[in-house]
Coordinates of C-alpha atoms in Angstrom, one line a residue:
M1 CA 25.5 -26.4 26.1
D2 CA 23.1 -23.6 24.9
K3 CA 20.4 -25.6 23.4
S4 CA 20.4 -28.2 26.5
V5 CA 20.3 -25.0 28.8
Q6 CA 17.2 -23.7 26.7
T7 CA 15.7 -27.4 26.3
V8 CA 15.7 -27.9 30.3
R9 CA 14.3 -24.8 31.5
D10 CA 11.2 -25.9 27.9
L11 CA 10.5 -28.4 30.0
F12 CA 10.5 -26.5 33.3
H13 CA 8.4 -24.3 32.1
M14 CA 6.2 -26.8 30.3
S15 CA 6.0 -29.1 33.3
N16 CA 5.3 -25.6 35.3
K17 CA 2.2 -25.4 32.8
A18 CA 1.1 -28.6 32.6
L19 CA 0.7 -28.4 37.0
D20 CA -0.8 -25.2 37.2
Q21 CA -3.4 -26.5 34.5
A22 CA -4.4 -29.6 36.6
G23 CA -4.0 -27.4 40.0
R24 CA -6.9 -25.7 38.7
A25 CA -9.1 -28.4 36.7
G26 CA -8.5 -29.7 40.8
A27 CA -10.0 -26.3 42.4
F28 CA -12.6 -26.1 39.4
H29 CA -14.1 -29.5 40.7
H30 CA -13.4 -28.6 44.0
L31 CA -15.7 -25.9 43.1
V32 CA -18.8 -27.6 40.7
R33 CA -18.9 -29.9 44.3
R34 CA -19.4 -27.4 46.7
K35 CA -21.5 -25.4 44.9
A36 CA -23.2 -28.6 44.5
A37 CA -23.2 -29.2 48.2
V38 CA -24.7 -25.5 49.0
T39 CA -27.3 -26.3 46.7
D40 CA -28.6 -29.3 48.7
T41 CA -28.1 -28.2 51.1
F42 CA -30.6 -25.2 51.4
L43 CA -27.3 -23.0 51.8
S44 CA -28.1 -20.9 49.0
T45 CA -31.9 -20.1 50.8
L46 CA -30.1 -18.3 53.1
K47 CA -28.7 -15.3 51.6
D48 CA -26.1 -13.8 54.2
I49 CA -24.0 -17.0 54.1
H50 CA -24.1 -18.4 51.3
S51 CA -21.3 -15.7 49.1
K52 CA -19.6 -17.0 53.0
V53 CA -19.4 -20.2 52.1
M54 CA -18.4 -19.9 48.9
F55 CA -15.6 -18.4 49.2
L56 CA -14.4 -20.3 51.5
P57 CA -10.8 -21.0 51.2
L58 CA -9.9 -24.8 49.6
S59 CA -9.1 -27.3 51.7
S60 CA -8.4 -31.4 51.9
E61 CA -10.8 -31.2 54.5
G62 CA -14.9 -32.2 52.7
V63 CA -16.0 -29.6 49.9
F64 CA -16.8 -26.9 52.7
G65 CA -13.5 -27.8 55.1
S66 CA -13.4 -26.6 58.6
G67 CA -14.3 -23.2 58.1
L68 CA -18.1 -24.2 57.4
H69 CA -18.9 -24.6 61.2
S70 CA -16.6 -21.5 62.3
K71 CA -19.2 -19.3 60.0
L72 CA -21.9 -21.0 61.7
T73 CA -22.0 -20.7 64.5
S74 CA -20.5 -17.1 64.5
R75 CA -24.3 -16.8 62.3
K76 CA -25.5 -18.3 65.0
E77 CA -24.0 -15.4 67.8
Q78 CA -25.0 -12.4 65.3
K79 CA -29.0 -13.9 64.8
D80 CA -28.6 -14.0 69.1
Q81 CA -27.0 -10.9 69.8
M82 CA -29.4 -8.9 67.2
N83 CA -32.7 -11.0 69.2
D84 CA -31.2 -9.1 72.7
L85 CA -31.2 -6.0 71.0
M86 CA -34.3 -6.0 69.2
P87 CA -36.6 -8.7 70.9
E88 CA -40.3 -7.0 68.6
F89 CA -38.1 -7.9 65.6
F90 CA -38.0 -11.1 66.5
D91 CA -41.2 -12.0 68.5
K92 CA -43.4 -11.8 65.7
P93 CA -46.7 -13.3 66.0
E94 CA -47.1 -16.9 64.2
R95 CA -49.3 -16.6 60.8
K96 CA -52.7 -18.6 61.2
F97 CA -53.4 -21.6 58.7
V98 CA -57.0 -20.9 56.8
S99 CA -57.8 -24.7 56.3
N100 CA -60.4 -23.5 53.5
A101 CA -60.3 -19.8 52.0
Y102 CA -61.8 -20.3 49.2
D103 CA -65.4 -20.8 51.1
T104 CA -64.1 -17.4 53.9
V105 CA -64.5 -15.9 50.8
R106 CA -67.8 -17.5 49.1
S107 CA -69.7 -17.2 52.4
A108 CA -68.4 -13.7 52.5
Y109 CA -70.2 -13.3 48.7
K110 CA -73.7 -13.1 48.7
K111 CA -75.9 -14.4 45.7
P112 CA -77.9 -11.9 44.4
R113 CA -81.5 -13.8 44.1
L114 CA -83.7 -14.1 40.3

């Protein structure tokens, strides 16, 4: 009787271990897919949202799940609130594009006559 109980316990432990390993492999695959999607969508360049996106809970609703939309809308709302509080910080003049900077520098320097 003790031997059969021990066999059942061993089988249960092995099945739990196998399920745990399969779950970890699936989660790892999901995180790799998420990292690739973050890189492809250039969300990795947005430092404030990058960490929030990478650590969203895993779900069966795609790579990011439904949490990405809420994080992006909250980020937009925060940016709008900051723009309302400090408009002079966000209303920077646009940079002018110098078509040929090399010619501008060359014309400022006059070559001495020999």
